Coordinates of N, CA, C and O in Angstrom, one line a residue:
M1 N 17.1 0.5 6.2 CA 15.7 0.6 6.5 C 15.0 -0.7 6.3 O 15.3 -1.4 5.4
Q2 N 14.1 -1.0 7.2 CA 13.3 -2.2 7.1 C 11.8 -1.9 7.2 O 11.4 -0.7 7.5
C3 N 11.0 -2.9 6.9 CA 9.5 -2.7 7.0 C 9.1 -2.1 8.3 O 8.2 -1.2 8.3
K4 N 9.7 -2.5 9.4 CA 9.3 -2.0 10.7 C 9.5 -0.5 10.9 O 9.0 0.1 11.7
D5 N 10.4 0.0 10.0 CA 10.7 1.5 10.1 C 9.7 2.3 9.4 O 9.8 3.6 9.5
I6 N 8.8 1.7 8.7 CA 7.7 2.4 8.0 C 6.4 2.2 8.8 O 5.9 1.1 8.8
P7 N 5.9 3.2 9.5 CA 4.7 3.0 10.3 C 3.5 2.6 9.4 O 3.4 3.2 8.3
D8 N 2.7 1.7 9.8 CA 1.5 1.3 9.0 C 0.7 2.4 8.7 O 0.2 2.6 7.5
A9 N 0.4 3.3 9.6 CA -0.5 4.5 9.4 C 0.1 5.4 8.3 O -0.7 5.9 7.5
V10 N 1.4 5.6 8.3 CA 2.0 6.4 7.3 C 1.9 5.8 5.9 O 1.6 6.5 5.0
F11 N 2.1 4.5 5.8 CA 1.9 3.8 4.5 C 0.5 4.0 4.0 O 0.3 4.3 2.9
L12 N -0.5 3.7 4.9 CA -1.9 3.8 4.5 C -2.3 5.2 4.2 O -3.1 5.4 3.3
D13 N -1.7 6.2 4.9 CA -2.0 7.6 4.6 C -1.4 7.9 3.2 O -2.0 8.7 2.4
A14 N -0.3 7.4 2.8 CA 0.3 7.6 1.5 C -0.6 7.0 0.4 O -0.8 7.6 -0.6
V15 N -1.2 5.8 0.7 CA -2.1 5.2 -0.2 C -3.3 6.1 -0.4 O -3.8 6.4 -1.5
R16 N -3.9 6.6 0.7 CA -5.0 7.5 0.6 C -4.7 8.8 -0.1 O -5.6 9.4 -0.7
A17 N -3.5 9.3 0.1 CA -3.1 10.6 -0.6 C -2.8 10.5 -2.0 O -2.8 11.5 -2.8
A18 N -2.5 9.3 -2.5 CA -2.3 9.0 -3.9 C -3.5 9.2 -4.7 O -4.6 8.9 -4.3
P19 N -3.4 9.7 -6.0 CA -4.7 9.9 -6.8 C -5.3 8.5 -7.1 O -4.6 7.6 -7.4
A20 N -6.6 8.4 -7.0 CA -7.3 7.2 -7.2 C -7.9 7.2 -8.6 O -8.4 8.2 -9.0
N21 N -8.0 6.0 -9.2 CA -8.8 5.9 -10.4 C -10.3 5.8 -10.1 O -10.6 5.9 -8.9
V22 N -11.1 5.6 -11.1 CA -12.5 5.6 -10.9 C -12.9 4.5 -9.9 O -13.9 4.7 -9.1
A23 N -12.2 3.4 -9.9 CA -12.6 2.3 -9.0 C -12.0 2.5 -7.6 O -12.2 1.7 -6.7
G24 N -11.2 3.5 -7.4 CA -10.6 3.8 -6.1 C -9.2 3.2 -5.9 O -8.7 3.3 -4.8
W25 N -8.6 2.6 -6.9 CA -7.3 2.0 -6.8 C -6.2 3.1 -7.0 O -6.4 4.0 -7.7
R26 N -5.1 2.9 -6.3 CA -3.9 3.8 -6.4 C -2.8 3.0 -6.9 O -2.5 1.8 -6.5
T27 N -2.0 3.5 -7.8 CA -0.8 2.8 -8.4 C 0.3 2.8 -7.4 O 0.5 3.7 -6.6
R28 N 1.1 1.8 -7.5 CA 2.3 1.7 -6.5 C 3.2 2.9 -6.8 O 3.9 3.3 -5.9
F29 N 3.3 3.4 -8.0 CA 4.2 4.4 -8.4 C 3.8 5.7 -7.6 O 4.6 6.4 -7.0
D30 N 2.5 6.0 -7.6 CA 2.0 7.2 -6.9 C 2.1 7.0 -5.4 O 2.5 8.0 -4.7
V31 N 1.8 5.8 -4.9 CA 2.0 5.5 -3.5 C 3.4 5.7 -3.1 O 3.8 6.3 -2.0
H32 N 4.3 5.1 -3.9 CA 5.8 5.2 -3.6 C 6.2 6.7 -3.5 O 6.9 7.0 -2.5
E33 N 5.8 7.5 -4.4 CA 6.1 8.9 -4.4 C 5.6 9.6 -3.1 O 6.3 10.3 -2.4
R34 N 4.3 9.3 -2.7 CA 3.7 9.9 -1.5 C 4.4 9.5 -0.3 O 4.6 10.2 0.7
L35 N 4.8 8.2 -0.2 CA 5.4 7.7 1.0 C 6.8 8.3 1.1 O 7.2 8.6 2.3
E36 N 7.6 8.4 0.1 CA 8.9 9.0 0.2 C 8.8 10.5 0.6 O 9.6 10.9 1.4
E37 N 7.8 11.2 0.1 CA 7.5 12.5 0.6 C 7.2 12.6 2.1 O 7.7 13.4 2.8
A38 N 6.4 11.7 2.5 CA 6.0 11.7 3.9 C 7.1 11.4 4.9 O 7.2 11.9 5.9
L39 N 8.0 10.5 4.4 CA 9.1 10.0 5.3 C 10.4 10.8 5.0 O 11.4 10.7 5.7
D40 N 10.4 11.6 3.9 CA 11.6 12.3 3.5 C 12.8 11.5 3.4 O 13.9 11.8 3.9
V41 N 12.6 10.3 2.7 CA 13.7 9.4 2.5 C 13.4 8.6 1.3 O 12.3 8.3 0.9
E42 N 14.5 8.1 0.6 CA 14.3 7.2 -0.6 C 14.0 5.8 -0.1 O 14.6 5.3 0.9
I43 N 13.0 5.2 -0.7 CA 12.6 3.9 -0.3 C 12.7 2.9 -1.4 O 12.1 3.2 -2.5
P44 N 13.6 1.9 -1.3 CA 13.8 1.0 -2.4 C 12.4 0.3 -2.7 O 11.6 0.0 -1.9
L45 N 12.3 0.0 -4.0 CA 11.0 -0.7 -4.5 C 10.8 -2.0 -3.7 O 9.6 -2.3 -3.4
N46 N 11.8 -2.8 -3.5 CA 11.6 -4.0 -2.8 C 11.1 -3.9 -1.4 O 10.3 -4.7 -0.9
L47 N 11.5 -2.8 -0.7 CA 11.0 -2.5 0.6 C 9.6 -2.0 0.6 O 8.7 -2.5 1.4
L48 N 9.2 -1.2 -0.4 CA 7.8 -0.8 -0.6 C 6.9 -2.0 -0.8 O 5.9 -2.1 -0.1
M49 N 7.3 -2.9 -1.6 CA 6.5 -4.1 -1.9 C 6.4 -5.0 -0.7 O 5.4 -5.6 -0.4
A50 N 7.5 -5.1 0.0 CA 7.5 -6.0 1.2 C 6.5 -5.4 2.3 O 5.8 -6.2 2.9
K51 N 6.6 -4.1 2.5 CA 5.6 -3.5 3.4 C 4.2 -3.7 3.0 O 3.3 -4.0 3.8
A52 N 4.0 -3.5 1.7 CA 2.6 -3.7 1.1 C 2.1 -5.1 1.3 O 1.0 -5.4 1.7
R53 N 3.0 -6.1 1.1 CA 2.6 -7.5 1.3 C 2.3 -7.8 2.8 O 1.3 -8.5 3.1
R54 N 3.0 -7.2 3.7 CA 2.7 -7.4 5.1 C 1.4 -6.8 5.5 O 0.6 -7.3 6.3
L55 N 1.1 -5.6 5.0 CA -0.2 -4.9 5.2 C -1.3 -5.7 4.6 O -2.4 -5.8 5.2
E56 N -1.1 -6.3 3.4 CA -2.1 -7.1 2.8 C -2.4 -8.3 3.6 O -3.6 -8.7 3.9
A57 N -1.3 -9.0 4.1 CA -1.5 -10.2 4.9 C -2.2 -10.0 6.2 O -2.9 -10.8 6.7
R58 N -2.1 -8.8 6.7 CA -2.8 -8.4 8.0 C -4.2 -7.8 7.7 O -4.9 -7.4 8.6
G59 N -4.6 -7.8 6.5 CA -5.9 -7.3 6.1 C -6.1 -5.8 6.1 O -7.2 -5.3 6.2
L60 N -5.0 -5.0 6.1 CA -5.1 -3.6 6.1 C -5.0 -3.0 4.7 O -5.4 -1.8 4.6
L61 N -4.6 -3.7 3.7 CA -4.4 -3.2 2.4 C -5.0 -4.2 1.4 O -4.8 -5.4 1.5
G62 N -5.7 -3.7 0.4 CA -6.2 -4.6 -0.7 C -5.5 -4.2 -2.0 O -5.0 -3.1 -2.2
G63 N -5.5 -5.2 -2.9 CA -4.9 -5.0 -4.2 C -3.9 -6.1 -4.5 O -3.9 -7.2 -4.0
C64 N -3.0 -5.7 -5.4 CA -2.0 -6.7 -5.9 C -0.6 -6.3 -5.4 O -0.1 -5.3 -5.7
T65 N -0.1 -7.2 -4.6 CA 1.2 -6.9 -4.0 C 2.3 -7.8 -4.6 O 3.4 -7.8 -4.1
C66 N 2.0 -8.5 -5.7 CA 3.0 -9.4 -6.3 C 3.9 -8.5 -7.2 O 5.0 -9.0 -7.6
G67 N 3.5 -7.4 -7.6 CA 4.3 -6.5 -8.5 C 3.8 -6.4 -9.9 O 4.3 -5.5 -10.6
C68 N 2.8 -7.2 -10.3 CA 2.4 -7.1 -11.7 C 1.5 -5.9 -11.9 O 1.7 -5.2 -12.9
R69 N 0.6 -5.5 -11.0 CA -0.2 -4.3 -11.1 C 0.2 -3.3 -10.2 O 0.4 -2.1 -10.6
G70 N 0.2 -3.6 -8.9 CA 0.5 -2.6 -7.9 C -0.6 -1.7 -7.6 O -0.4 -0.5 -7.3
D71 N -1.8 -2.1 -7.9 CA -3.0 -1.2 -7.6 C -3.4 -1.6 -6.2 O -3.7 -2.7 -5.9
W72 N -3.5 -0.5 -5.3 CA -3.8 -0.7 -3.9 C -4.9 0.2 -3.5 O -5.2 1.3 -4.0
H73 N -5.6 -0.2 -2.4 CA -6.5 0.6 -1.6 C -6.5 0.2 -0.2 O -6.3 -1.0 0.1
P74 N -6.8 1.1 0.7 CA -7.0 0.6 2.1 C -8.2 -0.3 2.2 O -9.2 -0.1 1.6
S75 N -8.1 -1.3 3.0 CA -9.1 -2.3 3.1 C -10.5 -1.7 3.6 O -11.5 -2.2 3.2
D76 N -10.4 -0.6 4.4 CA -11.6 0.0 4.8 C -12.4 0.7 3.7 O -13.5 1.1 3.9
E77 N -11.8 0.8 2.6 CA -12.4 1.5 1.4 C -12.8 0.4 0.4 O -13.3 0.8 -0.7
C78 N -12.7 -0.9 0.7 CA -12.9 -1.9 -0.3 C -14.4 -2.2 -0.3 O -15.1 -2.3 0.7
G79 N -14.9 -2.4 -1.6 CA -16.2 -2.8 -1.8 C -16.4 -4.3 -2.0 O -17.5 -4.7 -2.3
D80 N -15.4 -5.1 -2.0 CA -15.5 -6.5 -2.3 C -14.8 -7.3 -1.1 O -13.6 -7.6 -1.2
S81 N -15.6 -7.6 -0.1 CA -15.0 -8.3 1.0 C -14.9 -9.8 0.8 O -14.3 -10.5 1.7
V82 N -15.3 -10.3 -0.3 CA -15.2 -11.7 -0.6 C -13.8 -12.0 -1.2 O -13.1 -12.9 -0.8
Y83 N -13.5 -11.3 -2.3 CA -12.3 -11.6 -3.1 C -11.1 -10.7 -2.8 O -10.0 -11.2 -2.9
C84 N -11.3 -9.5 -2.4 CA -10.2 -8.6 -2.3 C -9.8 -8.4 -0.8 O -8.6 -8.7 -0.5
C85 N -10.6 -8.0 0.0 CA -10.3 -7.7 1.4 C -11.2 -8.4 2.4 O -12.1 -7.8 2.9
P86 N -10.9 -9.7 2.6 CA -11.7 -10.4 3.6 C -11.6 -9.8 5.0 O -10.6 -9.3 5.3
P87 N -12.7 -9.8 5.7 CA -12.6 -9.3 7.1 C -11.5 -9.9 7.9 O -11.2 -11.1 7.8
R88 N -10.9 -9.1 8.7 CA -9.8 -9.6 9.6 C -10.4 -10.4 10.7 O -11.5 -10.1 11.2
S89 N -9.7 -11.5 11.1 CA -10.2 -12.3 12.2 C -9.6 -11.9 13.5 O -8.7 -11.2 13.6

């Protein structure tokens, strides 16, 4: 399985389906669980993180994709367009 095998919309829906904290962030552990449920397949952590990095680079996902926190939110839910989710060009 590769990043291209995980549709962007399915990944972002998994982020939205994961329980959010007060600030709206979702943990990578909860997102990982929701994504595996949605695709009905085991997804290695390195693949999950690679897909998250690609979505972040394209401006679709906000948060930390380096692996230290793993707190994410869809960029359309972001309240900080300066530091977290700059507008896509």
